[in-house]
PDB file as gemmi writes it, atoms N, CA and C in Angstrom:
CRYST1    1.000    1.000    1.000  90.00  90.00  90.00 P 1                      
ATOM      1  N   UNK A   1      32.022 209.312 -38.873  1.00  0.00           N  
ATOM      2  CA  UNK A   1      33.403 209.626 -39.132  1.00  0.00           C  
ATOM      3  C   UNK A   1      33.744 209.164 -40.548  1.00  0.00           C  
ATOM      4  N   UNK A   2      34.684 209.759 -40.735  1.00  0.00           N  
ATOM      5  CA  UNK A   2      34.742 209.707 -42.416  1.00  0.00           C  
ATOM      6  C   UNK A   2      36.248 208.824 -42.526  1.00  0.00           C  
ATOM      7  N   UNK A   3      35.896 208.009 -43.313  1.00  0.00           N  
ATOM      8  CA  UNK A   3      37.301 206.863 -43.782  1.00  0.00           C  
ATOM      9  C   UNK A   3      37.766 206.670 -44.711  1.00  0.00           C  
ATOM     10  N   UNK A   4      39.280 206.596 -44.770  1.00  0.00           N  
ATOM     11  CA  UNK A   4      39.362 205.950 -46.310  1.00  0.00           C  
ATOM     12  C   UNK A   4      39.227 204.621 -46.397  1.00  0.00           C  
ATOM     13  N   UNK A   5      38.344 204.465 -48.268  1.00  0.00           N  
ATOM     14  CA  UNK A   5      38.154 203.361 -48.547  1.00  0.00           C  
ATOM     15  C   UNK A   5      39.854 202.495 -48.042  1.00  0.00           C  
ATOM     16  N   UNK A   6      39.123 200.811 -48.214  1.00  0.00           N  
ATOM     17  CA  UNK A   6      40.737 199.952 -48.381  1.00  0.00           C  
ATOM     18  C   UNK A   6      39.849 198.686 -48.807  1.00  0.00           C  
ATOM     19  N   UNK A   7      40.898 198.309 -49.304  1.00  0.00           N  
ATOM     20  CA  UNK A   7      40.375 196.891 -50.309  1.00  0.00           C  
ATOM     21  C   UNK A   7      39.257 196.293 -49.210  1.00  0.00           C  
ATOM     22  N   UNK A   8      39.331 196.135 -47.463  1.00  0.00           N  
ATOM     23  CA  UNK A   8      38.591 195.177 -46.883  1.00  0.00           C  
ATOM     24  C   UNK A   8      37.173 195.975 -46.956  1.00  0.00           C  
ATOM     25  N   UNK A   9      36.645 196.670 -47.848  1.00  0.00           N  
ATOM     26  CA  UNK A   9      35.620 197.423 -47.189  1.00  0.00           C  
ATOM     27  C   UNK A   9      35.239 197.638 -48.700  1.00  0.00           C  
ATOM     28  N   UNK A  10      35.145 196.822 -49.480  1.00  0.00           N  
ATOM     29  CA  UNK A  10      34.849 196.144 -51.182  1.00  0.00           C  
ATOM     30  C   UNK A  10      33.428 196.575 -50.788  1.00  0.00           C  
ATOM     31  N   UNK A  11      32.942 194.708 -50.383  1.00  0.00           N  
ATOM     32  CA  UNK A  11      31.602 194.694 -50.180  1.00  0.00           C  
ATOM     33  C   UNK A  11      30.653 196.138 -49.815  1.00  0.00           C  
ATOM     34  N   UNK A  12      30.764 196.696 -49.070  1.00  0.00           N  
ATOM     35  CA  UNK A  12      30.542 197.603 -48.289  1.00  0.00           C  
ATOM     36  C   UNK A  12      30.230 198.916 -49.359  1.00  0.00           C  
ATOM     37  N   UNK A  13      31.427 199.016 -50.281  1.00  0.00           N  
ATOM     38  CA  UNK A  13      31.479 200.583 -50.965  1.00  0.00           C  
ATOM     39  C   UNK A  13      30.383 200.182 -52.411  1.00  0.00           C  
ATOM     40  N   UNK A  14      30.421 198.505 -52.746  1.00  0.00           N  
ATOM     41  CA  UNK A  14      29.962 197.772 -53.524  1.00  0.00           C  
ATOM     42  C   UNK A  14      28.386 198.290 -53.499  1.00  0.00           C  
ATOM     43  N   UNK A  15      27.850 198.096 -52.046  1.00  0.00           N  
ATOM     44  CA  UNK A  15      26.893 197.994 -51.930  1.00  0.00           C  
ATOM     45  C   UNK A  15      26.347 199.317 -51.994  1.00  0.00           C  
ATOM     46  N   UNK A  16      26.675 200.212 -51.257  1.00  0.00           N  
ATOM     47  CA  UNK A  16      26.552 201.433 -51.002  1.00  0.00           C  
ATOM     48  C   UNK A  16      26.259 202.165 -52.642  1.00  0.00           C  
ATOM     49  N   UNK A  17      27.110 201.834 -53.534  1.00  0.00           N  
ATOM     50  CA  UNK A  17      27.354 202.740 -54.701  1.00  0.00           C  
ATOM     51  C   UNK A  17      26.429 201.790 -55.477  1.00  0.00           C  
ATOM     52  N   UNK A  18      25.590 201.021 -55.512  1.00  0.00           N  
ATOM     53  CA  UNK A  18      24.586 200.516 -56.352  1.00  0.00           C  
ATOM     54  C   UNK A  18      23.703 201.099 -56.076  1.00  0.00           C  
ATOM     55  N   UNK A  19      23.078 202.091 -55.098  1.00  0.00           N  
ATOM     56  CA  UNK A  19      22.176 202.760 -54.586  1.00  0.00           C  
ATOM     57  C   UNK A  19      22.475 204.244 -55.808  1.00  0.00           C  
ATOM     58  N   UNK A  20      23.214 204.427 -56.339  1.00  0.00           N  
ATOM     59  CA  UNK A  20      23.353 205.451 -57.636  1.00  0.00           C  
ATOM     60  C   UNK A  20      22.787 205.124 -58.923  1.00  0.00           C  
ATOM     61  N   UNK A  21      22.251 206.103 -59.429  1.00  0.00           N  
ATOM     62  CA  UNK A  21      21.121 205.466 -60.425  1.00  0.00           C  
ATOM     63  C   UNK A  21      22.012 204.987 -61.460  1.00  0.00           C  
ATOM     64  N   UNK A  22      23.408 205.486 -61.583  1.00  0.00           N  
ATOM     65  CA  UNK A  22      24.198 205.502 -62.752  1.00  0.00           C  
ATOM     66  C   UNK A  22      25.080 203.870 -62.426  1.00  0.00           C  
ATOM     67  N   UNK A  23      24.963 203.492 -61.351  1.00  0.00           N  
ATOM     68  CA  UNK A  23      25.645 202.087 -60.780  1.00  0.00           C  
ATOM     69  C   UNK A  23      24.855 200.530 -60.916  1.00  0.00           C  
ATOM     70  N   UNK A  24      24.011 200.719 -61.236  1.00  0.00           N  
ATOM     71  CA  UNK A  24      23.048 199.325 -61.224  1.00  0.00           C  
ATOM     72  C   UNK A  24      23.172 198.217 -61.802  1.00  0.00           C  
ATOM     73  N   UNK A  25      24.107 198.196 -62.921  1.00  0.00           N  
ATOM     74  CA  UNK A  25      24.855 196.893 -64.029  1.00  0.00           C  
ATOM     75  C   UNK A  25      26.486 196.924 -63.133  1.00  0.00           C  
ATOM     76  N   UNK A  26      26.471 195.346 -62.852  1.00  0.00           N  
ATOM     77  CA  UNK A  26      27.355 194.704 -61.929  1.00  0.00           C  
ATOM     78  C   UNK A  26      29.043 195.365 -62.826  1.00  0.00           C  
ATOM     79  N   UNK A  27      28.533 195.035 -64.157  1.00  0.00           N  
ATOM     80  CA  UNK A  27      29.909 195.809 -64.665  1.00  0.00           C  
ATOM     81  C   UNK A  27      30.480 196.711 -64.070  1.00  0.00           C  
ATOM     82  N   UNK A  28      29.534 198.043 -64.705  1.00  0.00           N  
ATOM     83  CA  UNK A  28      29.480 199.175 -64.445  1.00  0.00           C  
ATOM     84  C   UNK A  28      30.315 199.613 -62.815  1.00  0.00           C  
ATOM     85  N   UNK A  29      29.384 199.130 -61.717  1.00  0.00           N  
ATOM     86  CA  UNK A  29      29.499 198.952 -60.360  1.00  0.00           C  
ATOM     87  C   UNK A  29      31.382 198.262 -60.310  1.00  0.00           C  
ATOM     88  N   UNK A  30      31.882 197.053 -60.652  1.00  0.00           N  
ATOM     89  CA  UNK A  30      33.228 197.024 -60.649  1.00  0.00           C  
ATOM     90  C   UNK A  30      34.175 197.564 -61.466  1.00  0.00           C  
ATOM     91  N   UNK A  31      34.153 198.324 -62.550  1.00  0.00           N  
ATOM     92  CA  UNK A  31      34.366 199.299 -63.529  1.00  0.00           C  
ATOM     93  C   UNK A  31      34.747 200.591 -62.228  1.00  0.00           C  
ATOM     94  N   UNK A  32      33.689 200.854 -61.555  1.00  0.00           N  
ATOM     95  CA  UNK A  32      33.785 202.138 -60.936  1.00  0.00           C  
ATOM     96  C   UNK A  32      34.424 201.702 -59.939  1.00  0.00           C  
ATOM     97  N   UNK A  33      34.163 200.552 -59.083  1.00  0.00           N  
ATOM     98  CA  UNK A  33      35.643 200.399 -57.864  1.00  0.00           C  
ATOM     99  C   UNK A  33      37.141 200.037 -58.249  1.00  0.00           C  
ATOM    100  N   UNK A  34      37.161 199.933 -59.396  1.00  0.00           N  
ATOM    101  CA  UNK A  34      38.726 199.659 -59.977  1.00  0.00           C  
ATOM    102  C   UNK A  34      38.912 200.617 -60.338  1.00  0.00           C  
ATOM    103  N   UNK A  35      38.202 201.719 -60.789  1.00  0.00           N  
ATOM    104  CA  UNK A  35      38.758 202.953 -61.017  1.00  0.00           C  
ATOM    105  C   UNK A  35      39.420 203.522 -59.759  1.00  0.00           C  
ATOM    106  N   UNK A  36      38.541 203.866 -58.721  1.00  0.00           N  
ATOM    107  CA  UNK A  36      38.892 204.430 -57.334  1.00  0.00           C  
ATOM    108  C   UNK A  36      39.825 203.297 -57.019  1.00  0.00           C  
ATOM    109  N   UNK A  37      40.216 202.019 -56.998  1.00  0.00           N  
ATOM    110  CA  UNK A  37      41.427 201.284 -56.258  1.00  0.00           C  
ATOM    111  C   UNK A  37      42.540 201.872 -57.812  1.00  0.00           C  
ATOM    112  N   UNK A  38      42.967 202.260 -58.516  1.00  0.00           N  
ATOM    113  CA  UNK A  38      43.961 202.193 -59.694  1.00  0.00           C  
ATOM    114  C   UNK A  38      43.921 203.838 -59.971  1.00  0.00           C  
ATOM    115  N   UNK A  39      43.335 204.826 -59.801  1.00  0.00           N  
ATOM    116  CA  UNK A  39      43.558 206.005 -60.413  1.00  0.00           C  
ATOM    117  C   UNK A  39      43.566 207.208 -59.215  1.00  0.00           C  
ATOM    118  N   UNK A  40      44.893 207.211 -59.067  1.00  0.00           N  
ATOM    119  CA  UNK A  40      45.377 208.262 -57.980  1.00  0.00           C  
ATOM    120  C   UNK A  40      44.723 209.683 -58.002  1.00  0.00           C  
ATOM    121  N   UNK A  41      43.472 209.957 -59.148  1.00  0.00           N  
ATOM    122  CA  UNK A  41      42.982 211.427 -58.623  1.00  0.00           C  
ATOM    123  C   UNK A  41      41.504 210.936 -58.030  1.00  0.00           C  
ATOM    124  N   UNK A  42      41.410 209.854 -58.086  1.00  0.00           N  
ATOM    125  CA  UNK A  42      39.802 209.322 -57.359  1.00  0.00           C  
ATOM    126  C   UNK A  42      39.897 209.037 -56.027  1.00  0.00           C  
ATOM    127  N   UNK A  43      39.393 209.320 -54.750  1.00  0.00           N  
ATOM    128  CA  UNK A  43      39.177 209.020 -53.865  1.00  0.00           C  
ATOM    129  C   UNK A  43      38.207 208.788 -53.275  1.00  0.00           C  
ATOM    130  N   UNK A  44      37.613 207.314 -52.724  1.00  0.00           N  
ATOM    131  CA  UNK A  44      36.529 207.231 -51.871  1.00  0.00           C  
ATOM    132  C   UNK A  44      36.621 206.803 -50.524  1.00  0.00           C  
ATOM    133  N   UNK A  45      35.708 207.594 -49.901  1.00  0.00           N  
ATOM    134  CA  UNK A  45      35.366 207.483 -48.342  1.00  0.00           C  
ATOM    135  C   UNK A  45      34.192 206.450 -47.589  1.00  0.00           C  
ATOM    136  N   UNK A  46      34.535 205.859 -46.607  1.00  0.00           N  
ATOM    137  CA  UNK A  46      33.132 205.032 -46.105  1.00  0.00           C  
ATOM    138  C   UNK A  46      32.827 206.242 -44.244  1.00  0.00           C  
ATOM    139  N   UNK A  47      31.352 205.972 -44.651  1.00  0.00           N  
ATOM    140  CA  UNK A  47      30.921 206.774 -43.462  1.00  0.00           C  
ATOM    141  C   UNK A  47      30.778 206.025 -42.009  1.00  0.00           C  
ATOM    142  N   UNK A  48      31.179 206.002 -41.386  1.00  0.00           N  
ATOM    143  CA  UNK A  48      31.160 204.844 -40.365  1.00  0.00           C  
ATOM    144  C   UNK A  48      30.776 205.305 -38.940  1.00  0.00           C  
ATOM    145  N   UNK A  49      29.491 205.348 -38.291  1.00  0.00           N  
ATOM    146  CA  UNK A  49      29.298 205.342 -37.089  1.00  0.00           C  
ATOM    147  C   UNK A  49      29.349 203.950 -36.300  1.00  0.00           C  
ATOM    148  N   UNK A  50      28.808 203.452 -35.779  1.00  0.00           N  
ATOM    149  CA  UNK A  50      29.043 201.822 -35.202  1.00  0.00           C  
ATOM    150  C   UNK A  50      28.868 200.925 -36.336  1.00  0.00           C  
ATOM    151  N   UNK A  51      28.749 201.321 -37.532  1.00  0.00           N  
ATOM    152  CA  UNK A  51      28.483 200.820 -38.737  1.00  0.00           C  
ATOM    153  C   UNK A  51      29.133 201.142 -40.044  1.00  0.00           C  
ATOM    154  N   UNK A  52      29.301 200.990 -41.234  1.00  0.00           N  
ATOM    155  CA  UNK A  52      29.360 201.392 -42.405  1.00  0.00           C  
ATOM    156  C   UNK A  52      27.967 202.078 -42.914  1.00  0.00           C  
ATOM    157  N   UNK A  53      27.906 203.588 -43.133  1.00  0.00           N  
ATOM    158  CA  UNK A  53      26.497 203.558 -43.447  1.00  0.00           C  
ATOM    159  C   UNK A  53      26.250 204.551 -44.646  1.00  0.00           C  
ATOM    160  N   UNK A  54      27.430 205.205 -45.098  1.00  0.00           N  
ATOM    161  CA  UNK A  54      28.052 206.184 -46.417  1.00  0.00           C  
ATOM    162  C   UNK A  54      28.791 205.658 -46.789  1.00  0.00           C  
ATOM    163  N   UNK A  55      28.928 206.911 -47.970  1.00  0.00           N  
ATOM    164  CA  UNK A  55      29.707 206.353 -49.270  1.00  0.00           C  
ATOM    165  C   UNK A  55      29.660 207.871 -49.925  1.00  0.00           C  
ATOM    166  N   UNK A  56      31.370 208.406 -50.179  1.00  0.00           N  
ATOM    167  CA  UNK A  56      31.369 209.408 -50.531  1.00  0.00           C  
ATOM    168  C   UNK A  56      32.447 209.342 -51.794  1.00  0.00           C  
ATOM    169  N   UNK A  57      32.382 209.365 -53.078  1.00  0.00           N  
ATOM    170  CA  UNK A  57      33.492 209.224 -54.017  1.00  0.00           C  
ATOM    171  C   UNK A  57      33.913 210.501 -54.405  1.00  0.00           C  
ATOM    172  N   UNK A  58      35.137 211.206 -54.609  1.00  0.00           N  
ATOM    173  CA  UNK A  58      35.425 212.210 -55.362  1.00  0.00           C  
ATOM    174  C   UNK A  58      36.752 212.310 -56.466  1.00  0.00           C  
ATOM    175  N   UNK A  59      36.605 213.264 -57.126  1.00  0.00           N  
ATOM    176  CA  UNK A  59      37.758 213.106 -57.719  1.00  0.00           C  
ATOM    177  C   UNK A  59      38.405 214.470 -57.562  1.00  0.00           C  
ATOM    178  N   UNK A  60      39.801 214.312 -57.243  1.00  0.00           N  
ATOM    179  CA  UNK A  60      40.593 215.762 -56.626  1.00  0.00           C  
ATOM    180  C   UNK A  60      41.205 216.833 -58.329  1.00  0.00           C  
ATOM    181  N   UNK A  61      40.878 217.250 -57.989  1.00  0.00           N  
ATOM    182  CA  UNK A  61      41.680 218.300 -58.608  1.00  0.00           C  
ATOM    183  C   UNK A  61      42.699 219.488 -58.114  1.00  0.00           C  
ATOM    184  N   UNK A  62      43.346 220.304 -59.032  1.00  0.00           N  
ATOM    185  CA  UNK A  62      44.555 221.380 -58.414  1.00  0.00           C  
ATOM    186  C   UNK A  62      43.505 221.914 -57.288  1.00  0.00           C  
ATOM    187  N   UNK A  63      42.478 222.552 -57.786  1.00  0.00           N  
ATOM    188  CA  UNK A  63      41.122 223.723 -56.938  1.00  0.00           C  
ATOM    189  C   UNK A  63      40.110 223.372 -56.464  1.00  0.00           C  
ATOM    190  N   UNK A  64      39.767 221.968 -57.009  1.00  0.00           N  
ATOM    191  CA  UNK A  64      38.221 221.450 -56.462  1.00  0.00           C  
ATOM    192  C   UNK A  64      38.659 220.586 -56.234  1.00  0.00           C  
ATOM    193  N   UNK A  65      37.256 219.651 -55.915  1.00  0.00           N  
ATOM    194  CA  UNK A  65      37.051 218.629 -55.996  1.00  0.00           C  
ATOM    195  C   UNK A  65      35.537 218.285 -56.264  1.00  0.00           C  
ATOM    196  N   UNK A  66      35.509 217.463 -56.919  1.00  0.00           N  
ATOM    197  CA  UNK A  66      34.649 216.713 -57.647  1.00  0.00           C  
ATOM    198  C   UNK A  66      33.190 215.673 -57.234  1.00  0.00           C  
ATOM    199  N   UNK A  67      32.354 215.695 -56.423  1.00  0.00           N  
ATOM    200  CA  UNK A  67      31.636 214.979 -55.886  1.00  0.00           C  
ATOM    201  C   UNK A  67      30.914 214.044 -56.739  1.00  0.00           C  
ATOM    202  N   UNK A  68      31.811 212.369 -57.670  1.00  0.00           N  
ATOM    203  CA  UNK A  68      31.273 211.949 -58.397  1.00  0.00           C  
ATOM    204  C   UNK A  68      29.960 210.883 -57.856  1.00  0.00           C  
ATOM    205  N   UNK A  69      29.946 210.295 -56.764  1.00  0.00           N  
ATOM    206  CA  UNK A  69      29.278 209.113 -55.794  1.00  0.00           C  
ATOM    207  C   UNK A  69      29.002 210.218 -54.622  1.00  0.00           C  
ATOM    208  N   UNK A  70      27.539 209.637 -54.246  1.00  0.00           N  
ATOM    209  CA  UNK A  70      27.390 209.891 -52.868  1.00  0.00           C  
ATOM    210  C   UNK A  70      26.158 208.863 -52.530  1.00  0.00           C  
ATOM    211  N   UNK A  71      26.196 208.200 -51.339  1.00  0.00           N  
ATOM    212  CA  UNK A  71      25.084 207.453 -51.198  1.00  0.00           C  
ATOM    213  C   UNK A  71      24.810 206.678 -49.400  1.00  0.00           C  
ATOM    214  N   UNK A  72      24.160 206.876 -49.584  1.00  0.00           N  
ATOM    215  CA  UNK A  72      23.520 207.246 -47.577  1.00  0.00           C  
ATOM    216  C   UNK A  72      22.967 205.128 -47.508  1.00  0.00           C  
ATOM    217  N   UNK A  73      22.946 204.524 -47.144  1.00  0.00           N  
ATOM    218  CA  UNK A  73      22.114 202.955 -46.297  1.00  0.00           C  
ATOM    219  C   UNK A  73      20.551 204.004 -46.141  1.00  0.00           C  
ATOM    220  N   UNK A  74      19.774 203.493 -47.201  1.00  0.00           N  
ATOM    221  CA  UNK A  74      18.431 203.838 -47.127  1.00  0.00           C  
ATOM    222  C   UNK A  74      17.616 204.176 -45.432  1.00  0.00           C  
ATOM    223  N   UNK A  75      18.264 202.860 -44.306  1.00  0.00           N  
ATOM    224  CA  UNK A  75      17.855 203.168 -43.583  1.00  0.00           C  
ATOM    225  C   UNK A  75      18.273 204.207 -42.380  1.00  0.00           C  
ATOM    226  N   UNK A  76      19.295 204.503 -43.070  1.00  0.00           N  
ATOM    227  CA  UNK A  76      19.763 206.045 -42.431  1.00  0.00           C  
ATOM    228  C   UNK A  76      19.559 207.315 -43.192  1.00  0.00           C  
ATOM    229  N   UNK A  77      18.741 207.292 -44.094  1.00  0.00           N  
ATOM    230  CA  UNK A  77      18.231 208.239 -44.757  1.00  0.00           C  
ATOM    231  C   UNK A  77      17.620 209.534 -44.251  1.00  0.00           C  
ATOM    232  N   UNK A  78      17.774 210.353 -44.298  1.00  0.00           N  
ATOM    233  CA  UNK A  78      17.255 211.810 -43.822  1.00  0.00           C  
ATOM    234  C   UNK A  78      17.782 211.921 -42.611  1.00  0.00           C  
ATOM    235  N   UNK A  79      18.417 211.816 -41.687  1.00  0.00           N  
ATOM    236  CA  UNK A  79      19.051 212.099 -40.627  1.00  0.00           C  
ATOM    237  C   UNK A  79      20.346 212.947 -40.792  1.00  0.00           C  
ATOM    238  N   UNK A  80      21.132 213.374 -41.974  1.00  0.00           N  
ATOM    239  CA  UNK A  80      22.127 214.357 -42.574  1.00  0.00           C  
ATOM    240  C   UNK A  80      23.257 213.428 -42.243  1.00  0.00           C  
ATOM    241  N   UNK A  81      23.625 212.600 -42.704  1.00  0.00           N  
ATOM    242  CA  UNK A  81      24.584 211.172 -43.228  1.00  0.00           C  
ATOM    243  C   UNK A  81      25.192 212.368 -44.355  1.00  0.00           C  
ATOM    244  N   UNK A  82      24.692 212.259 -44.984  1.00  0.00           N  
ATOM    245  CA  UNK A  82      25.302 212.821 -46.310  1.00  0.00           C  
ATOM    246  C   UNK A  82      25.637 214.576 -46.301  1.00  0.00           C  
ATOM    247  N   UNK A  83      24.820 215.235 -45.509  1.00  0.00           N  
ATOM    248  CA  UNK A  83      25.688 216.522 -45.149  1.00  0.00           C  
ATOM    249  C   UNK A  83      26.970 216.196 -44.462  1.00  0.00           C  
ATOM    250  N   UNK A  84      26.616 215.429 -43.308  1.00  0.00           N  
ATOM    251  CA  UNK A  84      28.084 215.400 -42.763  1.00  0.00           C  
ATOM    252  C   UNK A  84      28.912 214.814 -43.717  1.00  0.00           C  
ATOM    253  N   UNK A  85      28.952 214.429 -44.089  1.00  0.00           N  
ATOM    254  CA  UNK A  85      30.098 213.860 -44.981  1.00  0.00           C  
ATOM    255  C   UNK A  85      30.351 214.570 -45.897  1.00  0.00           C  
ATOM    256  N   UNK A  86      29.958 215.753 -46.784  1.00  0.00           N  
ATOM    257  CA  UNK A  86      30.044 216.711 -47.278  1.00  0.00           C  
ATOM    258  C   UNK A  86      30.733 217.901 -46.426  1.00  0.00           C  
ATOM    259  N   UNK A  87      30.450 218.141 -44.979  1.00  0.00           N  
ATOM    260  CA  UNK A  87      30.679 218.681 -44.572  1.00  0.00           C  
ATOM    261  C   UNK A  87      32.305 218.292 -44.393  1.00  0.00           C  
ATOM    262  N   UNK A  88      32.501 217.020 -43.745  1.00  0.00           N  
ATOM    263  CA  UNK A  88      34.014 216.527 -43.661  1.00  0.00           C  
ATOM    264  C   UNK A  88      35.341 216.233 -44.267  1.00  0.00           C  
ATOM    265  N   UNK A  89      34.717 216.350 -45.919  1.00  0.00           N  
ATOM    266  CA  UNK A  89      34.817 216.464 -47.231  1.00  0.00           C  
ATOM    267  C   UNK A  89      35.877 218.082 -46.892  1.00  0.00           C  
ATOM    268  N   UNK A  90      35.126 219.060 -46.764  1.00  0.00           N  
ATOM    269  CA  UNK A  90      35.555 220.720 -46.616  1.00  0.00           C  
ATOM    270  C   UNK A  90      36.275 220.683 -45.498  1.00  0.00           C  
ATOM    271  N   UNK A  91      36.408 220.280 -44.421  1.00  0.00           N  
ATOM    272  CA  UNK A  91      37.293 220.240 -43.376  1.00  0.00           C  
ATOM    273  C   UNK A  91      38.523 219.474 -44.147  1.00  0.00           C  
ATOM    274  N   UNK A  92      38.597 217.936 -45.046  1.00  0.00           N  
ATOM    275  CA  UNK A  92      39.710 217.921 -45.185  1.00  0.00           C  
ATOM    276  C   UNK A  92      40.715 218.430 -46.447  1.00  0.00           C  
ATOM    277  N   UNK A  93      39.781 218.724 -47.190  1.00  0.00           N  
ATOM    278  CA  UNK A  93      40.030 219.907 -48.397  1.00  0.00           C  
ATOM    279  C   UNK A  93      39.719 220.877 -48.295  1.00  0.00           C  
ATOM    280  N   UNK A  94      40.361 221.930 -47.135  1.00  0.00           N  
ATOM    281  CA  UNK A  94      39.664 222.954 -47.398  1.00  0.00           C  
ATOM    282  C   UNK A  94      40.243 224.591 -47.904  1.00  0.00           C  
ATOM    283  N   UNK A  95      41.007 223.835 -48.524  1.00  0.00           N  
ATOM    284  CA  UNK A  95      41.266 225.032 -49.802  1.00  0.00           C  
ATOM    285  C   UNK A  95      40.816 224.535 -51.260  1.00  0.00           C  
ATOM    286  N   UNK A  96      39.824 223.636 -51.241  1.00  0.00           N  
ATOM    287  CA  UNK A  96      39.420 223.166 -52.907  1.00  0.00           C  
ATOM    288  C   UNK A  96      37.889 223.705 -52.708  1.00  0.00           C  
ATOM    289  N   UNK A  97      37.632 224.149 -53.380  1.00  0.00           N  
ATOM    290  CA  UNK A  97      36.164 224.073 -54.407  1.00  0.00           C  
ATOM    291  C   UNK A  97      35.594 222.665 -54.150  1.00  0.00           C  
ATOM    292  N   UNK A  98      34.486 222.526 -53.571  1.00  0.00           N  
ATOM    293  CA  UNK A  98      33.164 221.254 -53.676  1.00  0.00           C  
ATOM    294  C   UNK A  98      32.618 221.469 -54.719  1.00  0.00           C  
ATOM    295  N   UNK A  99      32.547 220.637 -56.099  1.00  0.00           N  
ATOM    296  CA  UNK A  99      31.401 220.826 -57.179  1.00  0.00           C  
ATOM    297  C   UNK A  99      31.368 219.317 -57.384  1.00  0.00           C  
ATOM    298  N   UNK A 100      29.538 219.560 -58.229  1.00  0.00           N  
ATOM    299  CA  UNK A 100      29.258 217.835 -58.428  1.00  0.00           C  
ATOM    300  C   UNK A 100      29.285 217.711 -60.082  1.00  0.00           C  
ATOM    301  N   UNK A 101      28.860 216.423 -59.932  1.00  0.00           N  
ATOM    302  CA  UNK A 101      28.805 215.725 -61.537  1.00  0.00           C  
ATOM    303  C   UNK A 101      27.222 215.590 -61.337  1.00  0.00           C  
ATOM    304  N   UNK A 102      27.027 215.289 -62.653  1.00  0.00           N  
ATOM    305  CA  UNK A 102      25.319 215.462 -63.397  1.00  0.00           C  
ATOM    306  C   UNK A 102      24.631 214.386 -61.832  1.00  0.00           C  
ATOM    307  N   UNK A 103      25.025 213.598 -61.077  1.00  0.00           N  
ATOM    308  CA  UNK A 103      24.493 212.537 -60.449  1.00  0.00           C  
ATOM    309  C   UNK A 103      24.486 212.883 -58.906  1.00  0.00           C  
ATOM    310  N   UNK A 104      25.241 213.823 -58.729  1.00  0.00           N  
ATOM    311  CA  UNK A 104      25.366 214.541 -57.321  1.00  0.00           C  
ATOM    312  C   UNK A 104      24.816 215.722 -57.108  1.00  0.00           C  
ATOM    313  N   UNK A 105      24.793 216.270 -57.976  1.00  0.00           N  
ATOM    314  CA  UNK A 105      24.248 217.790 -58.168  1.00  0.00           C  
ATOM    315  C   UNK A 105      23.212 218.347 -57.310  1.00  0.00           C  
ATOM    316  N   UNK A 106      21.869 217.615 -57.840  1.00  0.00           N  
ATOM    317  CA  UNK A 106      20.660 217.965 -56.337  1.00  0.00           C  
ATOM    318  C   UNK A 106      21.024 217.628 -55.360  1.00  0.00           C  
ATOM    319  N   UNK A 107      21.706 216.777 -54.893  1.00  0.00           N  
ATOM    320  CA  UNK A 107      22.389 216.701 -53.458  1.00  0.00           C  
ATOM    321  C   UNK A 107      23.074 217.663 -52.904  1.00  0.00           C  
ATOM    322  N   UNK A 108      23.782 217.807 -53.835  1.00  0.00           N  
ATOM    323  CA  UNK A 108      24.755 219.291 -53.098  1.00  0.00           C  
ATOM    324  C   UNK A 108      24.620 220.293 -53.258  1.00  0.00           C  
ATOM    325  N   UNK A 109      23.274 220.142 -54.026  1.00  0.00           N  
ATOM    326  CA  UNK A 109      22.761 221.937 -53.663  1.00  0.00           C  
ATOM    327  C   UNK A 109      21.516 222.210 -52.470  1.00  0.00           C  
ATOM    328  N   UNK A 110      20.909 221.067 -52.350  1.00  0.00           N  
ATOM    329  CA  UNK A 110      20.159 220.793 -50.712  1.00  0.00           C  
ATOM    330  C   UNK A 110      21.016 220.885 -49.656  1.00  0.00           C  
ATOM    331  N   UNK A 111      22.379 220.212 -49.642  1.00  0.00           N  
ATOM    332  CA  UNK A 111      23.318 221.013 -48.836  1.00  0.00           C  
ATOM    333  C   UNK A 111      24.060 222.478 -48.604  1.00  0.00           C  
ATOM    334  N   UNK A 112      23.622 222.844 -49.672  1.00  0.00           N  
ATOM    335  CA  UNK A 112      24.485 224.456 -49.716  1.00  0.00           C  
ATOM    336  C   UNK A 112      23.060 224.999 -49.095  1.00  0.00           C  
ATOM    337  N   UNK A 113      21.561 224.507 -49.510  1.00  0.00           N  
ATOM    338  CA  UNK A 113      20.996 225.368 -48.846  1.00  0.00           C  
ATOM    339  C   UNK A 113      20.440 225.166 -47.363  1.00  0.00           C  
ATOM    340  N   UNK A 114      21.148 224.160 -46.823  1.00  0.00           N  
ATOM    341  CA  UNK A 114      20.758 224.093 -45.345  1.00  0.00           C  
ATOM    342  C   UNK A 114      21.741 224.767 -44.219  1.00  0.00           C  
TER     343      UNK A 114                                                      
END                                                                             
């Protein structure tokens, strides 16, 4: 099920989004969660089955939206964590456009073709 981030779920989105190749300097990594807590067109999601186990960031626009973060708990890897959440993404925007940034891109085109 798909959630919105909230400040108690730091650690969690912290962790999740260091798994992005572009996230790995601790800066960088709180740089990018103060963006999503302070800039009203960023929104991130935590994926949560009995767990926290995604991490979906976007940024909205008038027509799209933006798939800047995406990142699956390694050990839920390949089981479609990250389709669904793409998928839930279009259920709740679903008059916007899904497009990615340079870091999402092969992801969401393995999803368009499944």
């Amino acid at each position: 099920m798909l959630i919105k981030y909230k400040k108690s779920y730091e650690k969690f989105a912290m962790g999740l989004l260091s798994f992005m190749p572009n996230e790995k300097e601790i800066k960088v990594l709180r740089n990018t969660m103060k963006n999503y807590e302070t800039d009203e067109n960023l929104q991130l999601f935590l994926w949560k089955d009995e767990e926290i186990i995604g991490l979906i960031g976007i940024e909205v626009s008038p027509n799209h939206i933006e798939i800047q973060h995406i990142s699956v708990n390694p050990s839920f890897r390949k089981q479609g964590i990250g389709k669904a959440m793409v998928r839930a993404l279009k259920e709740q925007y679903p008059d916007n456009d899904i497009k990615a940034n340079e870091y999402t891109e092969s992801f969401l085109d393995k999803c368009e073709e499944a």
